[in-house]
Structures are given as structure tokens and as C-alpha cells.
Coordinates of C-alpha atoms and ligand atoms in Angstrom, one line a residue:
M1 CA -122.1 152.5 -40.9
L2 CA -118.7 152.6 -42.3
V3 CA -117.3 156.3 -42.8
T4 CA -113.5 156.5 -43.6
L5 CA -111.3 159.3 -44.2
R6 CA -108.9 159.6 -47.0
D7 CA -106.5 162.2 -45.5
V8 CA -104.4 161.8 -42.5
P9 CA -106.0 164.0 -39.8
A10 CA -103.7 166.9 -39.0
D11 CA -103.6 166.5 -35.1
A12 CA -102.8 162.9 -35.1
E13 CA -98.9 162.5 -34.8
I14 CA -98.5 158.5 -34.6
T15 CA -99.7 155.8 -37.0
S16 CA -102.1 154.1 -34.7
H17 CA -103.9 157.3 -33.8
Q18 CA -104.1 158.3 -37.5
L19 CA -105.5 154.8 -38.4
L20 CA -108.1 155.0 -35.8
L21 CA -109.3 158.4 -37.1
R22 CA -109.1 157.3 -40.7
G23 CA -110.8 153.9 -40.2
G24 CA -113.7 155.8 -38.6
Y25 CA -113.0 154.1 -35.2
I26 CA -112.9 157.1 -33.0
R27 CA -114.0 160.7 -33.0
R28 CA -112.4 163.4 -30.9
I29 CA -114.9 165.6 -28.9
A30 CA -112.4 167.6 -26.8
A31 CA -108.6 167.3 -26.1
G32 CA -108.2 163.8 -24.7
V33 CA -112.0 162.9 -25.0
Y34 CA -113.1 160.5 -27.7
A35 CA -116.2 158.9 -28.8
Y36 CA -115.9 155.0 -29.6
M37 CA -117.7 154.5 -32.8
P38 CA -119.5 151.1 -33.4
M39 CA -116.5 149.1 -34.7
M40 CA -114.3 150.4 -32.0
W41 CA -116.8 149.4 -29.4
R42 CA -116.7 146.0 -30.7
V43 CA -112.9 145.9 -30.4
L44 CA -113.0 147.2 -26.7
N45 CA -115.8 144.6 -26.0
K46 CA -113.6 141.8 -27.3
I47 CA -110.6 143.0 -25.2
T48 CA -113.1 143.3 -22.3
S49 CA -114.3 139.7 -22.6
I50 CA -110.7 138.4 -22.8
V51 CA -109.9 140.2 -19.7
Q52 CA -113.0 139.1 -17.8
T53 CA -112.5 135.4 -18.6
R54 CA -109.0 135.5 -17.5
M55 CA -109.8 137.5 -14.5
D56 CA -112.7 135.3 -13.5
G57 CA -110.3 132.3 -14.1
S58 CA -107.8 133.5 -11.6
G59 CA -110.4 133.8 -8.9
A60 CA -111.0 137.5 -8.9
L61 CA -114.6 138.9 -8.6
Q62 CA -116.1 141.5 -11.0
T63 CA -117.7 144.6 -9.5
L64 CA -118.5 148.2 -10.3
L65 CA -117.5 151.1 -8.1
P66 CA -118.9 154.6 -8.4
Q67 CA -117.1 157.3 -10.5
L68 CA -118.1 160.1 -8.0
H69 CA -115.8 160.0 -5.0
P70 CA -116.5 162.3 -2.1
A71 CA -113.6 164.4 -1.0
E72 CA -113.5 163.1 2.6
L73 CA -112.4 159.7 1.3
W74 CA -109.5 161.3 -0.5
E75 CA -108.6 163.5 2.6
R76 CA -108.6 160.5 4.7
S77 CA -105.8 158.9 2.6
G78 CA -103.9 162.2 2.3
R79 CA -104.3 162.4 -1.5
W80 CA -107.1 165.0 -2.0
K81 CA -104.7 167.9 -2.1
G82 CA -102.0 166.4 -4.3
Y83 CA -104.6 165.2 -6.7
T84 CA -106.6 168.2 -7.0
A85 CA -104.3 171.2 -6.4
G86 CA -101.5 172.5 -8.8
E87 CA -100.8 169.8 -11.3
G88 CA -103.2 167.3 -9.9
I89 CA -105.1 165.1 -12.3
M90 CA -108.4 164.6 -10.5
F91 CA -111.3 166.4 -12.1
N92 CA -113.4 167.8 -9.3
L93 CA -116.7 169.5 -8.6
T94 CA -119.1 170.8 -6.0
D95 CA -122.6 169.4 -5.6
R96 CA -125.8 171.6 -4.8
Q97 CA -125.0 171.1 -1.1
N98 CA -121.6 172.5 -1.6
R99 CA -119.8 169.2 -1.0
N100 CA -116.8 168.5 -2.9
F101 CA -116.3 165.3 -5.3
G102 CA -113.7 164.0 -7.5
L103 CA -114.1 161.9 -10.6
G104 CA -112.4 158.6 -10.0
P105 CA -108.8 158.6 -11.5
T106 CA -108.3 155.3 -9.5
H107 CA -110.1 153.6 -6.9
E108 CA -107.9 152.6 -3.9
E109 CA -109.8 154.9 -1.4
V110 CA -113.3 153.7 -2.4
I111 CA -112.5 149.9 -2.4
T112 CA -110.4 150.1 0.7
T113 CA -113.2 151.8 2.6
I114 CA -115.8 149.3 1.5
I115 CA -113.6 146.2 2.3
S116 CA -112.8 147.6 5.7
E117 CA -116.4 148.0 6.6
L118 CA -117.4 144.7 5.2
L119 CA -114.6 142.3 6.2
H120 CA -113.3 141.9 9.7
S121 CA -111.4 138.7 10.0
Y122 CA -108.4 137.0 8.5
K123 CA -110.8 134.1 7.8
Q124 CA -112.5 136.3 5.1
L125 CA -109.4 136.7 3.2
P126 CA -107.9 136.9 0.6
V127 CA -110.3 138.7 -1.8
N128 CA -109.5 140.3 -5.2
L129 CA -112.1 142.5 -6.9
Y130 CA -112.0 143.9 -10.2
Q131 CA -113.9 146.4 -12.4
I132 CA -113.9 147.6 -16.0
Q133 CA -114.9 151.2 -16.2
T134 CA -114.2 154.7 -17.5
K135 CA -111.5 156.6 -15.4
F136 CA -110.9 160.4 -15.6
R137 CA -107.7 162.0 -15.4
D138 CA -107.0 165.7 -16.3
E139 CA -103.5 164.7 -17.9
I140 CA -101.2 167.5 -18.3
R141 CA -100.6 166.5 -21.8
P142 CA -103.2 164.4 -23.4
R143 CA -102.0 163.1 -26.7
F144 CA -101.8 160.3 -29.2
G145 CA -105.6 159.6 -29.2
L146 CA -106.5 156.8 -26.9
M147 CA -102.9 156.4 -25.6
R148 CA -103.1 159.2 -23.2
S149 CA -106.5 160.5 -22.9
R150 CA -108.4 162.3 -20.1
E151 CA -111.4 159.8 -20.2
F152 CA -110.4 156.1 -20.9
I153 CA -111.5 152.6 -20.0
M154 CA -109.4 150.7 -17.5
K155 CA -109.5 147.3 -15.8
D156 CA -108.5 147.7 -12.2
A157 CA -108.4 145.1 -9.5
Y158 CA -107.5 145.4 -5.8
S159 CA -106.8 142.4 -3.7
F160 CA -106.8 142.2 0.2
H161 CA -104.7 139.9 2.2
S162 CA -104.1 138.9 5.7
Q163 CA -100.3 138.3 5.3
E164 CA -97.6 139.6 3.0
I165 CA -96.9 136.2 1.7
D166 CA -100.4 135.8 0.4
L167 CA -100.1 139.0 -1.4
K168 CA -96.9 137.9 -3.0
D169 CA -98.8 134.8 -4.2
T170 CA -101.8 136.8 -5.8
Y171 CA -99.1 139.1 -7.3
E172 CA -97.6 136.1 -9.1
R173 CA -100.9 134.8 -10.3
M174 CA -101.8 138.2 -11.7
N175 CA -98.4 138.2 -13.4
K176 CA -99.4 135.0 -15.2
T177 CA -102.9 136.0 -15.8
Y178 CA -101.6 139.5 -17.5
K179 CA -99.2 137.4 -19.6
E180 CA -102.2 135.3 -20.8
I181 CA -104.5 138.2 -21.3
F182 CA -101.8 139.9 -23.7
A183 CA -101.1 136.8 -25.4
D184 CA -104.9 136.2 -26.0
C185 CA -105.2 139.7 -27.3
G186 CA -102.3 138.8 -29.8
I187 CA -100.0 141.6 -28.6
N188 CA -96.3 141.1 -27.6
T189 CA -95.5 142.7 -24.4
V190 CA -92.4 142.8 -22.1
A191 CA -92.7 142.7 -18.4
V192 CA -90.3 145.3 -16.8
Y193 CA -89.5 146.2 -13.2
A194 CA -91.2 149.5 -12.5
D195 CA -90.9 152.4 -10.0
S196 CA -93.2 151.8 -7.0
G197 CA -92.9 155.2 -5.4
A198 CA -91.4 156.3 -2.2
I199 CA -93.6 154.8 0.4
G200 CA -95.1 151.5 0.7
G201 CA -93.5 150.3 -2.5
G202 CA -93.2 146.4 -2.7
A203 CA -92.5 144.9 -6.1
S204 CA -94.1 146.6 -9.1
Q205 CA -94.1 145.5 -12.7
E206 CA -95.3 147.1 -16.0
F207 CA -96.3 145.4 -19.1
M208 CA -94.9 147.2 -22.2
V209 CA -95.8 147.0 -25.8
T210 CA -92.5 147.8 -27.5
A211 CA -93.0 150.5 -30.2
D212 CA -90.8 153.6 -31.1
S213 CA -93.7 155.9 -30.4
G214 CA -93.9 154.7 -26.7
E215 CA -93.5 157.2 -24.0
D216 CA -91.4 155.1 -21.6
L217 CA -87.9 154.1 -22.1
I218 CA -87.1 150.5 -21.3
L219 CA -83.7 149.0 -20.5
T220 CA -83.1 145.4 -21.1
S221 CA -79.9 143.4 -20.6
S222 CA -78.2 141.8 -23.5
D223 CA -79.1 138.2 -22.0
G224 CA -82.6 139.3 -21.6
L225 CA -82.6 138.5 -18.0
Y226 CA -83.2 141.9 -16.8
A227 CA -85.8 144.6 -18.0
A228 CA -86.7 147.7 -16.3
N229 CA -88.3 151.0 -17.0
Q230 CA -85.6 153.6 -17.0
E231 CA -87.2 155.4 -14.0
K232 CA -86.4 152.3 -12.0
A233 CA -83.4 150.8 -13.7
E234 CA -80.2 150.1 -12.0
S235 CA -76.8 149.5 -13.4
R236 CA -73.1 149.7 -12.8
P237 CA -71.6 153.2 -13.9
P238 CA -69.0 153.1 -16.4
K239 CA -65.6 152.9 -14.7
A240 CA -64.2 156.3 -13.8
N241 CA -60.8 157.6 -15.1
P242 CA -58.9 157.5 -11.6
L243 CA -57.2 160.7 -10.6
D244 CA -53.8 160.1 -9.0
K245 CA -53.2 160.9 -5.4
A246 CA -51.9 164.4 -4.7
E247 CA -52.3 167.3 -2.5
V248 CA -55.4 169.5 -3.0
I249 CA -54.7 172.4 -5.2
E250 CA -57.0 175.3 -6.4
L251 CA -57.9 175.8 -10.1
E252 CA -58.6 179.1 -11.6
T253 CA -61.7 178.5 -13.9
P254 CA -63.1 181.7 -15.1
D255 CA -66.0 181.0 -17.6
Q256 CA -65.7 177.2 -17.1
I257 CA -69.2 176.7 -15.6
T258 CA -70.2 173.6 -17.7
I259 CA -68.6 170.1 -17.4
E260 CA -67.5 170.3 -21.0
S261 CA -65.6 173.6 -20.7
L262 CA -64.0 172.7 -17.4
C263 CA -62.8 169.5 -18.9
S264 CA -61.4 170.8 -22.1
T265 CA -59.6 173.7 -20.3
Q266 CA -58.2 171.6 -17.4
E267 CA -57.6 168.6 -19.4
I268 CA -59.6 166.4 -17.1
H269 CA -62.2 163.7 -17.7
P270 CA -66.0 164.3 -16.7
S271 CA -65.8 161.1 -14.5
Q272 CA -63.3 162.8 -12.4
I273 CA -65.6 165.6 -11.3
V274 CA -68.3 165.7 -8.7
K275 CA -70.8 168.0 -9.8
V276 CA -73.5 169.6 -7.5
I277 CA -76.9 170.3 -8.4
L278 CA -79.1 172.5 -6.1
M279 CA -82.9 171.9 -5.9
L280 CA -85.8 172.6 -3.7
A281 CA -88.4 170.1 -2.6
L282 CA -91.8 171.7 -2.4
N283 CA -93.5 169.8 0.3
E284 CA -97.3 169.3 0.7
D285 CA -97.1 170.9 4.2
E286 CA -95.9 174.0 2.4
T287 CA -92.4 173.8 3.8
T288 CA -89.5 174.0 1.2
Q289 CA -86.6 171.9 1.8
P290 CA -83.2 172.7 -0.1
L291 CA -81.5 169.9 -1.7
L292 CA -77.7 169.5 -2.4
I293 CA -77.1 166.6 -4.7
A294 CA -73.8 165.5 -5.7
I295 CA -73.2 163.1 -8.8
R296 CA -70.3 162.1 -11.0
G297 CA -69.6 164.6 -13.7
D298 CA -70.3 162.1 -16.4
Q299 CA -73.6 160.8 -15.1
E300 CA -77.2 162.2 -14.9
V301 CA -79.8 162.4 -12.1
N302 CA -83.0 160.1 -12.4
E303 CA -85.8 162.2 -11.3
T304 CA -88.1 159.5 -10.1
K305 CA -85.2 158.0 -8.1
L306 CA -84.5 161.5 -6.6
M307 CA -88.0 162.2 -5.6
N308 CA -88.3 158.6 -4.0
M309 CA -85.1 159.3 -2.0
A310 CA -85.9 162.8 -1.1
T311 CA -89.1 161.7 0.1
K312 CA -87.7 158.8 2.1
E313 CA -84.9 160.8 3.8
S314 CA -87.1 163.9 4.6
G315 CA -90.0 162.0 5.6
K316 CA -92.4 164.5 3.9
T317 CA -94.8 164.3 1.0
I318 CA -93.0 166.1 -1.8
L319 CA -95.3 167.7 -4.5
D320 CA -92.5 168.8 -6.8
I321 CA -88.7 169.3 -7.0
V322 CA -87.6 172.4 -8.8
Q323 CA -84.1 174.0 -9.5
I324 CA -82.7 176.8 -7.2
T325 CA -82.2 179.9 -9.5
P326 CA -80.6 183.3 -8.7
D327 CA -84.0 184.6 -8.8
K328 CA -85.1 182.1 -6.1
L329 CA -82.3 183.2 -3.9
K330 CA -83.2 186.7 -4.3
S331 CA -86.7 186.2 -3.5
Q332 CA -85.5 184.7 -0.3
G333 CA -83.5 187.6 0.6
L334 CA -80.3 185.6 0.2
E335 CA -76.8 186.7 -1.4
Q336 CA -76.0 185.0 -4.7
W337 CA -74.1 181.8 -4.7
P338 CA -71.1 181.0 -6.9
F339 CA -73.3 178.9 -9.4
G340 CA -71.0 176.9 -11.6
A341 CA -68.2 176.5 -8.8
I342 CA -70.2 174.9 -6.1
G343 CA -68.8 172.0 -4.1
P344 CA -70.5 169.3 -2.0
D345 CA -69.3 171.2 1.0
L346 CA -71.5 174.3 0.4
K347 CA -72.3 175.6 4.0
D348 CA -75.8 175.5 5.7
K349 CA -75.1 178.9 6.9
L350 CA -75.8 180.4 3.5
L351 CA -79.4 179.5 4.2
H352 CA -79.7 181.0 7.6
N353 CA -81.4 184.2 6.5
A354 CA -83.8 182.6 4.1
K355 CA -87.2 183.8 4.4
S356 CA -89.2 180.6 4.3
W357 CA -87.0 177.7 3.2
E358 CA -85.6 175.3 5.7
K359 CA -82.2 176.4 7.2
S360 CA -80.0 173.4 6.2
F361 CA -79.6 171.2 3.2
L362 CA -80.6 167.7 2.7
R363 CA -77.5 166.3 1.1
L364 CA -77.6 163.3 -1.2
V365 CA -74.7 161.8 -2.9
D366 CA -75.0 159.5 -5.6
N367 CA -72.9 156.2 -5.3
S368 CA -71.1 157.1 -8.5
A369 CA -69.6 160.2 -6.8
A370 CA -69.4 158.7 -3.4
D371 CA -67.2 156.0 -4.8
L372 CA -64.4 158.4 -6.2
D373 CA -61.0 158.5 -4.2
Y374 CA -59.8 161.7 -5.5
F375 CA -61.8 164.3 -7.6
V376 CA -62.5 167.8 -8.9
C377 CA -65.3 169.9 -7.4
G378 CA -66.3 173.5 -7.1
A379 CA -64.4 175.5 -4.3
N380 CA -67.6 177.4 -3.4
K381 CA -65.8 180.7 -4.7
K382 CA -66.5 182.3 -8.0
D383 CA -64.4 181.0 -10.9
T384 CA -62.6 178.4 -8.7
H385 CA -62.3 174.7 -8.5
R386 CA -60.4 172.2 -6.5
K387 CA -58.5 169.2 -7.7
F388 CA -57.5 166.1 -5.7
V389 CA -60.2 166.6 -3.2
T390 CA -61.3 163.5 -1.0
W391 CA -64.6 163.0 0.9
D392 CA -62.6 163.0 4.1
L393 CA -61.4 166.4 3.3
L394 CA -64.8 167.8 2.9
D395 CA -66.4 168.3 6.3
V396 CA -69.7 166.9 5.2
S397 CA -71.5 163.6 5.4
P398 CA -74.0 163.4 2.7
I399 CA -76.4 160.4 2.5
K400 CA -75.1 157.8 0.0
V401 CA -78.0 156.8 -2.5
D402 CA -78.7 155.4 -6.0
I403 CA -80.2 158.5 -7.8
R404 CA -78.3 157.9 -11.1
K405 CA -80.0 157.5 -14.5
A406 CA -79.1 154.0 -15.9
K407 CA -78.5 154.2 -19.6
A408 CA -78.0 152.0 -22.8
G409 CA -74.3 150.7 -22.7
D410 CA -74.1 150.7 -18.9
H411 CA -73.1 147.2 -17.4
C412 CA -75.6 145.1 -15.6
I413 CA -75.8 144.5 -11.8
H414 CA -76.6 140.9 -12.2
D415 CA -73.7 140.3 -14.5
P416 CA -71.0 142.7 -15.3
K417 CA -70.4 141.0 -18.7
Q418 CA -74.1 142.0 -19.8
Y419 CA -74.7 145.5 -20.9
L420 CA -78.0 147.5 -21.1
K421 CA -79.9 148.1 -24.5
E422 CA -82.8 150.6 -24.9
C423 CA -86.2 150.5 -26.6
R424 CA -89.3 152.4 -26.2
G425 CA -92.6 151.0 -24.9
I426 CA -96.2 151.8 -24.3
E427 CA -97.4 150.8 -20.8
V428 CA -100.6 148.7 -21.3
G429 CA -100.6 147.0 -17.7
H430 CA -99.3 147.6 -14.4
I431 CA -99.3 145.2 -11.3
F432 CA -98.2 146.6 -7.9
Q433 CA -97.7 145.2 -4.2
L434 CA -99.2 148.2 -2.5
G435 CA -98.5 146.6 0.8
Q436 CA -100.1 148.5 3.8
K437 CA -99.8 152.1 2.4
Y438 CA -103.6 152.6 1.9
S439 CA -105.0 150.4 4.6
K440 CA -102.6 152.3 7.1
A441 CA -103.6 155.7 5.9
L442 CA -107.4 154.8 5.9
N443 CA -107.1 153.1 9.1
A444 CA -108.5 149.7 7.4
T445 CA -107.7 146.7 9.5
F446 CA -108.8 143.2 10.2
T447 CA -108.4 140.9 13.1
N448 CA -105.6 138.5 12.5
E449 CA -104.7 135.1 13.9
E450 CA -103.4 136.4 17.0
G451 CA -106.6 138.3 17.7
K452 CA -104.9 141.6 16.9
Q453 CA -106.0 144.5 14.6
E454 CA -103.7 144.6 11.5
P455 CA -103.8 146.9 8.4
F456 CA -105.0 144.8 5.3
W457 CA -101.9 143.8 2.8
M458 CA -103.1 145.1 -0.6
G459 CA -102.1 144.7 -4.2
C460 CA -103.6 146.6 -7.3
Y461 CA -103.5 145.4 -10.9
G462 CA -104.5 147.8 -13.9
I463 CA -104.9 147.3 -17.5
G464 CA -105.5 150.2 -20.0
I465 CA -108.3 148.7 -22.0
S466 CA -108.6 151.5 -24.5
R467 CA -104.8 152.2 -24.7
L468 CA -104.3 148.5 -25.3
A469 CA -106.7 148.7 -28.4
Q470 CA -104.5 151.3 -29.9
A471 CA -101.1 149.8 -28.9
A472 CA -102.2 146.7 -30.7
I473 CA -102.5 148.8 -33.9
E474 CA -99.1 150.4 -33.2
Q475 CA -97.8 147.0 -33.2
N476 CA -99.8 145.5 -36.2
N477 CA -100.1 147.8 -39.2
D478 CA -98.8 148.4 -42.7
K479 CA -98.8 151.2 -45.2
E480 CA -102.5 150.2 -46.1
G481 CA -103.8 150.2 -42.7
I482 CA -104.6 148.3 -39.6
C483 CA -103.9 144.5 -39.3
W484 CA -105.9 143.4 -36.2
P485 CA -105.0 140.4 -34.2
I486 CA -107.9 138.1 -34.9
S487 CA -109.0 137.8 -31.3
I488 CA -109.7 141.6 -30.9
A489 CA -110.7 142.5 -34.4
P490 CA -114.1 144.1 -34.6
F491 CA -115.1 141.3 -37.3
E492 CA -113.2 138.2 -38.3
V493 CA -114.3 138.2 -42.0
I494 CA -115.3 141.1 -44.3
I495 CA -117.2 140.0 -47.3
V496 CA -116.7 142.4 -50.2
I497 CA -119.3 142.3 -52.9
A498 CA -117.4 143.8 -55.9
N499 CA -120.4 145.0 -57.9
M500 CA -123.6 145.4 -56.3
Q501 CA -125.3 145.7 -59.7
D502 CA -124.5 142.0 -60.4
I503 CA -127.3 139.8 -59.0
N504 CA -125.0 136.7 -58.9
Q505 CA -122.5 138.6 -57.0
Q506 CA -125.2 140.0 -54.5
T507 CA -126.8 136.7 -54.0
L508 CA -123.8 134.6 -53.3
G509 CA -122.3 137.2 -51.1
E510 CA -125.5 137.3 -48.9
K511 CA -125.7 133.4 -48.8
I512 CA -122.0 133.3 -47.6
Y513 CA -122.7 136.1 -45.0
R514 CA -125.8 134.1 -43.6
E515 CA -123.9 130.9 -43.5
L516 CA -120.7 132.3 -41.7
K517 CA -123.1 134.2 -39.3
S518 CA -125.0 131.0 -38.4
L519 CA -121.7 129.4 -37.6
G520 CA -121.0 132.0 -35.1
I521 CA -118.3 133.8 -37.0
D522 CA -118.1 137.6 -36.6
V523 CA -118.7 138.6 -40.3
L524 CA -119.3 142.0 -41.9
I525 CA -120.6 142.6 -45.3
D526 CA -119.6 145.4 -47.6
D527 CA -122.8 145.9 -49.7
R528 CA -122.3 149.6 -50.4
N529 CA -122.8 151.0 -53.8
E530 CA -119.2 152.0 -54.2
R531 CA -116.5 151.1 -56.6
A532 CA -114.6 147.9 -55.9
G533 CA -111.4 149.8 -55.5
V534 CA -113.0 151.8 -52.8
K535 CA -114.1 149.0 -50.9
F536 CA -110.9 147.1 -51.1
K537 CA -109.0 150.2 -49.8
D538 CA -111.5 150.6 -46.9
A539 CA -111.1 146.8 -46.0
D540 CA -107.4 147.2 -45.9
L541 CA -107.6 150.2 -43.9
I542 CA -110.1 149.0 -41.2
G543 CA -108.0 145.8 -41.0
I544 CA -110.3 142.9 -40.7
P545 CA -108.2 139.7 -40.6
W546 CA -109.9 137.9 -43.5
R547 CA -111.4 139.4 -46.8
L548 CA -113.7 137.3 -48.9
V549 CA -114.3 139.1 -52.4
V550 CA -117.4 138.0 -54.4
G551 CA -116.7 139.3 -57.9
R552 CA -116.8 138.2 -61.5
E553 CA -116.5 134.5 -60.8
A554 CA -119.6 134.7 -58.6
S555 CA -121.6 133.0 -61.4
S556 CA -119.3 129.8 -61.2
Q557 CA -119.4 130.0 -57.3
Q558 CA -115.6 131.1 -57.1
V559 CA -114.5 133.7 -54.5
E560 CA -111.2 135.2 -53.5
L561 CA -109.9 134.8 -49.9
M562 CA -107.3 137.1 -48.6
E563 CA -105.4 137.2 -45.5
R564 CA -105.0 140.8 -44.4
S565 CA -101.7 140.5 -42.5
T566 CA -99.8 138.5 -45.2
K567 CA -101.9 139.7 -48.2
K568 CA -101.8 135.9 -49.4
C569 CA -104.7 135.5 -51.7
K570 CA -106.5 132.4 -53.3
I571 CA -109.3 131.8 -55.7
L572 CA -111.5 129.2 -54.2
G573 CA -114.8 127.5 -54.6
A574 CA -117.3 129.4 -52.0
D575 CA -117.7 126.2 -50.1
I576 CA -114.0 125.5 -49.8
A577 CA -113.5 129.2 -48.7
I578 CA -116.1 128.8 -46.1
K579 CA -114.5 125.7 -44.8
K580 CA -111.1 127.3 -44.8
L581 CA -112.3 130.3 -42.9
I582 CA -114.0 128.0 -40.3
K583 CA -110.8 126.2 -39.9
E584 CA -108.5 129.1 -39.6
I585 CA -110.8 131.0 -37.1
C586 CA -111.3 128.0 -34.9
Q587 CA -107.8 127.3 -35.1
S588 CA -106.9 130.6 -33.6
K589 CA -109.7 130.1 -31.0
T590 CA -108.4 126.7 -30.1
Y591 CA -105.0 128.3 -29.5
L592 CA -106.5 130.6 -27.0
R593 CA -108.3 127.8 -25.1
T594 CA -105.1 125.6 -24.9
E595 CA -103.1 128.5 -23.8
S596 CA -105.4 128.9 -20.7
L597 CA -104.9 125.3 -19.4
Ligands
ATP1 P1 -98.8 156.4 -17.0 O1 -97.5 156.1 -16.4 O2 -98.8 156.0 -18.6 O3 -99.3 157.8 -16.9 P2 -100.0 155.3 -14.8 O4 -98.8 154.7 -14.3 O5 -100.5 156.6 -14.2 O6 -99.9 155.3 -16.5 P3 -101.9 153.3 -13.9 O7 -102.4 154.3 -12.8 O8 -101.0 152.3 -13.5 O9 -101.1 154.2 -14.9 O10 -103.0 152.9 -14.6 C1 -103.2 151.5 -15.2 C2 -103.2 151.5 -16.6 O11 -104.1 152.4 -17.2 C3 -101.9 151.9 -17.3 O12 -101.0 150.8 -17.3 C4 -102.2 152.4 -18.7 O13 -102.3 151.2 -19.6 C5 -103.6 152.9 -18.5 N1 -103.5 154.4 -18.5 C6 -103.2 155.3 -17.6 N2 -103.3 156.5 -17.9 C7 -103.9 156.5 -19.0 C8 -104.4 157.5 -19.9 N3 -104.2 158.8 -19.6 N4 -105.0 157.2 -20.9 C9 -105.2 155.8 -21.3 N5 -104.8 155.0 -20.6 C10 -104.2 155.1 -19.5
MG2 MG1 -98.3 152.8 -13.9

């Protein structure tokens, strides 16, 4: 069954999504929900088989965990509310006995519970269990086909250790295994440092397929020694233009509420300003913590770093961070504040009459602002700023943190002569040292060598199988269609019989088909009663790596062999063409084998 579409489907924005739909690989059933058609299923199975081979080779054991998760498990880890309320992504339901369940978006709770029930001693560790299974996530913005869907296939693995050092060892082994898996799949990936959240975060790395359509921004150093997701990236801020030492003065700054207008009117540079951002952390325990964030005027706040730091410093689980607006002040029964002229020393007493907010600010200052000797900042009075201010002069002691967004052009931490460049990436894999975060929450312990109870040391390792398939297309296509890497292509060879009415063509085509098949080659034959031109177009679109055309020369046993990716084409005797195919295909497989040694 080969049904291709001529037109670009209206709802598909990126190339790989368009090609999957046009090539008849997938069909959309609902937003973020797709059917995998027979050729797609072959691709997914090939990726699955590569992943299984490498994971088994690393010593991990395959398993299959339930997709229906009882709410109690997630309540025990403290994640039920965050995952089901508000913008939570867990689909959930109630059974006929009125018990709550969630559809598994990830499996830490389930696996940790099982392991803690079964394994009791350090002598039984380490173990690494993996599964390949459909995950459900009610994504806020499902898009780009299989890239961000609500039902998708993931390989997830969870390792359990008696010591942190052993976890690090397995993490390194997974790092190597992932590199092999992606190389086997014929895709280029970059390993980048990734955010590991606020609590329990050990090392974490993402594997990115670089592509302009990628949702993640990656920053890499010019010498290639450093690569990080922007969420995590660190850098040196550009040098500030120092302000000379002088006595503090007040500036009248009517209508100068943006950095740009303040700078142009007062003839100062953005790097001489300490700007203040007022936010609210909405906590899981339903308290609301006002945040006063100070950062250098030419820099921006990284929301992920801010979330992590605010969580760490407040010790609370934060569900969301939102801006403080005049409306919010009003609803708390508070007087209006001089927005646009606020300084880092805005007084806590302004919060004292708040109806439900905490009564003092959590004050965070980014290093870029903390390092300024003299600066300009708001005077906490309408239309007024101050110049030549120092931190000593302000009677506040904010917590010094790194919450700055690193950007292309910034100089690197490891070597100031190197600078950061940016590109976009699609995350296809993620490895993560969880530490004792989940084992502590779920009270999952083992008896250690000293005979004491200790929470398991854990790691988790994910690969988006269905996302990877589409990412491979994003990286390998041309204007005619897909150019599958051979190891994950649905078929290795497509035989096109140019004219089905010609008995010579039909006979030779079918003979070659049988021969290749008997040699273990994945071969597809296009014996539809379509015009040759239509079949060639379809073959290009669906992207099988080798095309063998049986046409007019069939009577003299001649065929045409074309490599899809290079479009290099040769007329060859049928036997020679078969030999060449076997050689080429075996070579690509030998390459896979030697890589694994
Ligand atoms: P993202 O940051 O893209 O939302 P994530 O950090 O939530 O991903 P993990 O929980 O680390 O993802 O899941 C492991 C892998 O599963 C990811 O590396 C990605 O390849 C894949 N994946 C995650 N969410 C989706 C999705 N909605 N659709 C398809 N694949 C996904
Ligand atoms: Mg991730």
C-alpha cells in the first residue's frame, strides 16, 4: 500500500512533517495524535532494533511497565498535583470505583516503587532497566507532527545504584551508548549540557539534531569544547562601560521607563544600569512569594535559571512565575508602585498590607549587576532615578546568583578568548543523573555496606524514538523528498518496473526482487499500473536509499541503479547491479558492526 499526496498539507509547517504526510508515512487523528502507517512502522522498528541492540550491549535489561499509573504513586512522589492541575501534562481519568489514574508521561514513580519492593541490598545493585513504549503527554502546544506529539514512542531507562560513583559510571556508559545509537541511525547529534532542574540535579546532557526548525537554542564555543542548551548555558557577560566614582545624584526621568529611553535621554549605557524585575512565584502549597530580581540593564533573565534559583532559595515547589502588574497590586489591596523607576532597595513594607502574598521580597541579584561598582537605578519614586549608586549605599543584601541568559557573542567561561555561537536543535535524547531525588521522595531504600538504610542512587535515560525518526528526515532531505539513512530506511532498495505491460520488464523485476529478498535485503517492488514518471516521483519522495529501475533495456538484462542521496545513476547488467547493491548494503552494515567494537 503506497498512497502519496501531491500537495503540501496545510497544517504542516516544517519539511520533515510535510514529507511524512506526503509520503503516506503518518496520518493525523487528532492534535498531536498520529497513526503510523506500514512504512513508518518499519522505520520505527528499525530504530527500535538499533536501540535494543545497543542497550542490551550496555548491560541494560528490557522490560515493559504499565501505562496506567495509580494516582497514589504520584501523590507519594509529590508530583500528582503539578502534573494534573493547571498546565500539567498528565492525561488522567477515574475508574468505575472512582479511583484516579494517570496515563504515563514518564515512569520514575512506577519503576522506583517496583525496585524498592524487590531489591533490598547493595549486593543486588546496580541494575539498569529500559522499555520502549508509548508515552502520553497533554502538551500545551503539540506541533510539528511527531516532533511534539501527545502520544509518542519513547525509550526510557532507569538505573539504580548503591553509590554515586557507580551512577556516574553508568551515566558515562549511557553517554557512549547514545553516541553509538545515533551514529547507527545515521544522524548527526551534538551532546549539550542540559538543565537538571532545581533539586536533585546531577549532571544532565541532551543529544540534539541540529536543524533550523529545532525548538531548542544551543550555544557552542568557537573551539568546540563547550556546548549547552541556552536554558543551562553559562558565559561571561560583555564588559560593562564603567561609571566614574561620584556622589549619588537624583535624575528626573519623566517618561523614561524603558532602558532605551533612559539611556538616550540621560546619555548613559545600558550596562551602567541595574534594572529591577518584579515577579511572583506561585507555589504548590498555594502561597505566593514576591520576587525582586536585579540584573544589569543590557542583560536578560533566563527563566529556567530563575525558576531553579527561586526554588532553591525559597525551598518551595514553584508551579509558575508571573509578572507583578498594577492589576495584581490592586487585587491585593496594595497601593500602586512606581513601575519604571524601581530600585533594588524597594522596601518590604510595601507588601505588609497584601491580602495573600508573603510579606517580604525574595531578593535575587544576578552577578552581572552585583559586580557593578557604580550604577544607575530607580529611586522608588515616580519619574526619578539615581546615578552613581553603590551596593553599600543600598540597605539591602540580595542573594548573588547566575540567572542571566547567555547569548551568542558572549565570551566563554572556560577560555575568555573563545566566544559562543548559536544554532537550533531538536532534542532526541536526554541522560540524567537523578541522584536520590525520587528514591528519597518515595522512601525507596536499600541496605548499604555499613548495614544502614540508604535511598537508591538513580539515573534516567530517554530517547524519543518517533521524534528521532522525523528528526532524521529534517537532517536528510532534498527538494524531491526524503533521503533516509540506510540503517533506518523502511526498505533498502526499491525496484521500479517502468512499464507493467512489458512482460520482459515484469519478469526481470520480479526475478531481481526474489533474489534480493532471498539474500536478506529489505526490498520493495513498485509494480503498480502507474506511469513511470509517477513511480519515480514517489520513489524520490519516500526516500528509499537505492532505486533499481527495470525499463526498456530489460530485454538485454540491463537495469538502472540510482543512489537516492547523491542521485548518482548507472546502467548496469542486472547481475552486476545485484552484486553492487549487496556490496554497498553489506558495507553500511559492516560499518555498523565495527562501530560497536
Ligand atoms: P522537551 O524538552 O522536548 O519537552 P522533555 O525534556 O520533556 O522534552 P524527556 O522527558 O527528557 O523530554 O523525554 C525523553 C525524550 O522523549 C526527549 O529527549 C524527546 O526526544 C522525547 N520527547 C519528549 N516529549 C516529546 C513529545 N511531546 N513528542 C515526541 N517526543 C518527545
Ligand atoms: Mg529533556
